[in-house]
Short mmCIF file of C-alpha atoms and ligand atoms in Angstrom, two decimals:
data_model
loop_
_atom_site.label_atom_id
_atom_site.label_comp_id
_atom_site.label_asym_id
_atom_site.label_seq_id
_atom_site.Cartn_x
_atom_site.Cartn_y
_atom_site.Cartn_z
CA MET A 1 -8.51 6.98 -5.50
CA LYS A 2 -11.83 5.21 -7.36
CA ASP A 3 -12.89 2.25 -5.75
CA SER A 4 -11.96 0.04 -8.49
CA SER A 5 -8.60 1.35 -8.19
CA LEU A 6 -8.52 0.77 -4.64
CA LYS A 7 -9.81 -2.69 -5.20
CA GLU A 8 -6.64 -3.28 -7.28
CA LEU A 9 -4.49 -2.31 -4.81
CA MET A 10 -5.72 -4.25 -2.07
CA CYS A 11 -5.18 -7.30 -4.12
CA ASP A 12 -1.66 -6.21 -5.44
CA LEU A 13 -0.61 -5.48 -1.77
CA GLY A 14 -2.15 -8.52 -0.09
CA ARG A 15 -0.62 -10.82 -3.02
CA SER A 16 2.76 -9.36 -2.67
CA MET A 17 2.26 -10.41 1.06
CA PHE A 18 1.06 -13.78 0.52
CA ASP A 19 3.85 -14.34 -1.67
CA ARG A 20 6.98 -13.11 1.31
CA GLY A 21 4.92 -15.18 3.70
CA LEU A 22 3.66 -12.42 5.32
CA THR A 23 0.86 -13.75 6.60
CA HIS A 24 -0.60 -17.73 5.44
CA GLY A 25 -3.96 -19.53 4.72
CA SER A 26 -6.75 -17.53 5.10
CA THR A 27 -5.43 -15.33 7.73
CA GLY A 28 -5.18 -11.33 7.54
CA ASN A 29 -7.08 -9.09 6.07
CA ILE A 30 -7.16 -5.48 4.43
CA SER A 31 -9.66 -2.24 4.12
CA ALA A 32 -9.72 0.69 2.60
CA ARG A 33 -11.98 3.96 3.21
CA ASN A 34 -13.26 5.33 -0.08
CA GLU A 35 -14.02 8.80 -0.71
CA ASP A 36 -17.51 8.43 0.13
CA GLY A 37 -16.13 6.96 3.81
CA ASP A 38 -17.32 3.54 2.93
CA ILE A 39 -15.03 0.71 3.61
CA LEU A 40 -13.87 -1.73 1.39
CA VAL A 41 -12.65 -4.80 3.07
CA THR A 42 -11.60 -8.32 2.15
CA PRO A 43 -13.89 -10.81 2.11
CA THR A 44 -14.34 -13.78 5.12
CA GLY A 45 -12.63 -17.14 4.58
CA SER A 46 -10.41 -15.30 1.83
CA SER A 47 -6.86 -15.80 1.33
CA PHE A 48 -4.28 -12.99 0.44
CA GLY A 49 -2.87 -15.27 -2.37
CA ARG A 50 -5.86 -15.34 -3.98
CA LEU A 51 -7.37 -12.22 -3.69
CA LYS A 52 -10.09 -10.71 -6.26
CA PRO A 53 -11.26 -7.26 -6.69
CA GLU A 54 -14.77 -7.96 -7.61
CA ASP A 55 -14.21 -10.05 -4.40
CA ILE A 56 -14.16 -6.86 -2.23
CA VAL A 57 -16.60 -6.24 -0.32
CA THR A 58 -18.26 -2.50 -0.23
CA VAL A 59 -19.67 -1.74 3.39
CA THR A 60 -21.04 1.93 3.41
CA THR A 61 -21.58 4.07 6.01
CA SER A 62 -24.90 3.28 7.26
CA GLY A 63 -24.01 -0.31 7.45
CA GLN A 64 -25.15 -2.07 4.02
CA ILE A 65 -23.50 -4.88 2.86
CA ILE A 66 -22.72 -4.66 -0.81
CA GLY A 67 -20.97 -7.25 -2.58
CA LYS A 68 -20.98 -11.37 -3.41
CA LYS A 69 -19.29 -12.38 -0.04
CA ASN A 70 -19.74 -11.19 3.80
CA PRO A 71 -17.28 -9.57 4.99
CA THR A 72 -14.18 -10.07 7.24
CA LYS A 73 -15.44 -11.30 10.90
CA GLU A 74 -12.55 -8.99 11.77
CA LEU A 75 -14.07 -6.17 10.37
CA PHE A 76 -14.32 -4.68 14.20
CA LEU A 77 -11.28 -4.30 14.35
CA HIS A 78 -10.51 -1.91 11.43
CA LYS A 79 -13.71 -0.07 12.38
CA ALA A 80 -11.97 0.79 15.75
CA PHE A 81 -9.70 2.77 13.56
CA TYR A 82 -11.85 4.18 11.29
CA GLU A 83 -14.39 5.14 14.18
CA ASN A 84 -11.78 7.23 15.83
CA LYS A 85 -11.74 10.84 15.61
CA GLU A 86 -8.29 11.88 16.47
CA SER A 87 -6.70 8.91 13.61
CA ASN A 88 -6.85 10.15 9.93
CA THR A 89 -7.30 6.70 8.70
CA GLY A 90 -7.52 5.55 5.57
CA ALA A 91 -6.79 2.37 5.48
CA VAL A 92 -6.10 -0.55 7.89
CA PHE A 93 -3.93 -4.09 7.47
CA HIS A 94 -3.90 -7.20 10.13
CA LEU A 95 -1.75 -9.72 9.71
CA HIS A 96 -1.19 -12.93 12.01
CA SER A 97 2.81 -12.47 10.80
CA THR A 98 5.18 -14.90 12.39
CA TYR A 99 7.81 -12.86 14.15
CA SER A 100 4.97 -9.96 15.35
CA VAL A 101 2.76 -12.68 16.98
CA ALA A 102 5.75 -14.45 18.47
CA TYR A 103 7.15 -11.08 19.81
CA SER A 104 4.00 -10.74 21.69
CA MET A 105 4.38 -13.87 23.57
CA LEU A 106 6.91 -12.25 25.23
CA PRO A 107 7.47 -11.92 29.05
CA ASP A 108 7.77 -8.24 30.42
CA LEU A 109 6.84 -6.16 26.97
CA ASP A 110 5.71 -2.61 27.91
CA GLU A 111 2.40 -2.50 26.58
CA ASP A 112 2.48 1.11 26.43
CA ASN A 113 5.53 0.94 24.12
CA VAL A 114 6.22 -2.50 23.14
CA PHE A 115 9.00 -2.39 20.94
CA PRO A 116 12.88 -1.15 21.96
CA ALA A 117 14.23 1.88 20.05
CA LEU A 118 15.33 -0.63 17.69
CA THR A 119 15.80 1.68 14.34
CA PRO A 120 14.46 5.30 13.23
CA TYR A 121 12.39 3.85 10.71
CA SER A 122 9.82 1.88 13.15
CA ILE A 123 9.52 5.22 15.17
CA MET A 124 8.75 6.73 11.90
CA LEU A 125 6.24 4.94 10.82
CA LEU A 126 4.50 3.19 13.19
CA GLY A 127 5.21 5.73 16.47
CA ARG A 128 4.49 4.04 19.47
CA VAL A 129 3.38 0.56 19.28
CA LYS A 130 0.85 -0.69 21.70
CA LEU A 131 0.08 -4.30 23.26
CA ILE A 132 -3.39 -5.12 23.72
CA PRO A 133 -3.77 -8.20 25.78
CA PHE A 134 -5.06 -11.30 24.95
CA PHE A 135 -9.34 -12.34 23.75
CA VAL A 136 -10.83 -15.06 22.38
CA PRO A 137 -11.39 -14.40 18.49
CA GLY A 138 -14.38 -12.47 17.67
CA ASP A 139 -14.59 -11.43 21.37
CA MET A 140 -16.19 -7.50 20.32
CA ALA A 141 -14.45 -6.19 23.60
CA LEU A 142 -11.01 -6.59 21.70
CA GLY A 143 -12.82 -4.05 19.73
CA GLU A 144 -13.30 -1.51 22.23
CA ALA A 145 -9.77 -2.05 23.20
CA ILE A 146 -8.30 -1.05 20.32
CA LYS A 147 -10.61 2.21 20.48
CA GLY A 148 -8.98 3.10 23.53
CA VAL A 149 -5.80 3.49 21.52
CA ALA A 150 -6.47 4.02 18.31
CA GLY A 151 -6.34 8.03 18.69
CA LYS A 152 -3.29 7.82 20.52
CA SER A 153 -1.33 4.92 18.54
CA SER A 154 -1.69 3.86 14.74
CA ALA A 155 -0.12 0.62 15.35
CA VAL A 156 -1.30 -1.91 17.90
CA LEU A 157 0.08 -5.67 18.58
CA LEU A 158 -2.72 -8.31 19.69
CA ALA A 159 -1.04 -10.98 22.49
CA ASN A 160 -0.77 -13.92 20.93
CA HIS A 161 -2.50 -12.97 17.45
CA GLY A 162 -0.81 -10.20 15.16
CA PRO A 163 -0.60 -6.87 14.34
CA VAL A 164 -3.63 -4.49 13.65
CA VAL A 165 -2.34 -1.01 11.73
CA ALA A 166 -4.08 1.89 10.29
CA GLY A 167 -2.68 4.32 7.38
CA LYS A 168 -3.78 7.70 5.85
CA ASN A 169 -3.73 5.14 2.83
CA LEU A 170 -2.84 1.37 1.44
CA GLU A 171 0.43 2.31 0.71
CA THR A 172 1.35 3.74 3.90
CA ALA A 173 -0.19 0.97 5.74
CA ALA A 174 0.87 -1.86 4.44
CA ASN A 175 4.32 -0.20 4.19
CA ALA A 176 4.07 0.37 8.38
CA ILE A 177 2.64 -3.01 9.13
CA GLU A 178 5.98 -4.55 7.01
CA GLU A 179 7.78 -1.98 9.30
CA LEU A 180 6.34 -3.56 12.71
CA GLU A 181 7.02 -7.30 11.18
CA ASN A 182 10.40 -6.73 10.35
CA THR A 183 11.22 -4.56 14.12
CA ALA A 184 9.40 -7.70 15.51
CA LYS A 185 11.85 -9.61 13.09
CA LEU A 186 14.98 -7.95 14.77
CA ALA A 187 13.88 -7.70 18.23
CA LEU A 188 13.47 -11.48 18.63
CA ILE A 189 16.88 -11.94 16.43
CA LEU A 190 18.51 -9.82 18.90
CA SER A 191 16.59 -10.98 22.16
CA GLY A 192 19.03 -11.65 24.78
CA ALA A 193 22.31 -10.12 23.24
CA LYS A 194 22.04 -6.76 24.58
CA PRO A 195 21.59 -4.26 21.58
CA LEU A 196 22.86 -0.61 21.38
CA LEU A 197 19.54 0.61 21.40
CA LEU A 198 18.75 4.88 20.30
CA SER A 199 19.44 6.95 23.04
CA ASN A 200 16.35 9.03 24.60
CA THR A 201 18.28 12.09 22.71
CA ASN A 202 18.00 10.39 19.36
CA ILE A 203 14.60 9.53 19.90
CA THR A 204 13.60 13.00 20.37
CA ASP A 205 15.41 13.74 17.51
CA VAL A 206 13.63 11.64 15.36
CA ILE A 207 10.40 12.39 16.47
CA ASN A 208 10.65 16.40 16.35
CA LYS A 209 12.64 16.34 12.33
CA PHE A 210 9.87 13.99 11.56
CA LYS A 211 7.28 15.48 13.72
CA ILE A 212 6.25 11.85 14.91
CA LYS A 213 3.05 11.72 17.50
CA TRP A 214 4.68 9.92 20.59
CA ASP A 215 2.45 10.99 24.04
ZN1 ZN B 301 -6.80 -11.59 13.21
#
């Protein structure tokens, strides 16, 4: 896909998310890797509701910044996925979406697999979602913490902050982060209700049928 088409798609997906309340104010950021390996990323301080293709910043493989604005300060969250050789990452989304942030604050979450097995779709689109402990905004150690799981997982939930989700392209990553937010919403609605979860056999069947990386 050409850079111009990638930029337009980033703006369209971002606006749709903003319009549905998946992100607010100037929170959240989107990136995509072009055919040359450069990263196209939303600028710092931008709102998903008002993204323009001409404002998207290009960060080349040598680190040169091309554009009228600076890239988001959270670019390092995205780079943690792109720089991991085990992950086939073409796009990354990061949101401060309400239900995911709320869920990340619950006590006794399983850091290795944060969501209960509610639907097959979260398993298919997200695999195991890892919980990353809280870091002060801008702390580069957060990037290292994500890098540590980026080869094993394409979706992480940052405690008291929000999800970061990678996909092979923009649409895949957008669908996956929306699935994550919906899974968090379901988990919160059902908390205390003892829902009937997928059994281990159900999970194994889904993983095998759809060839999901689960270890
Ligand atoms: Zn953030």
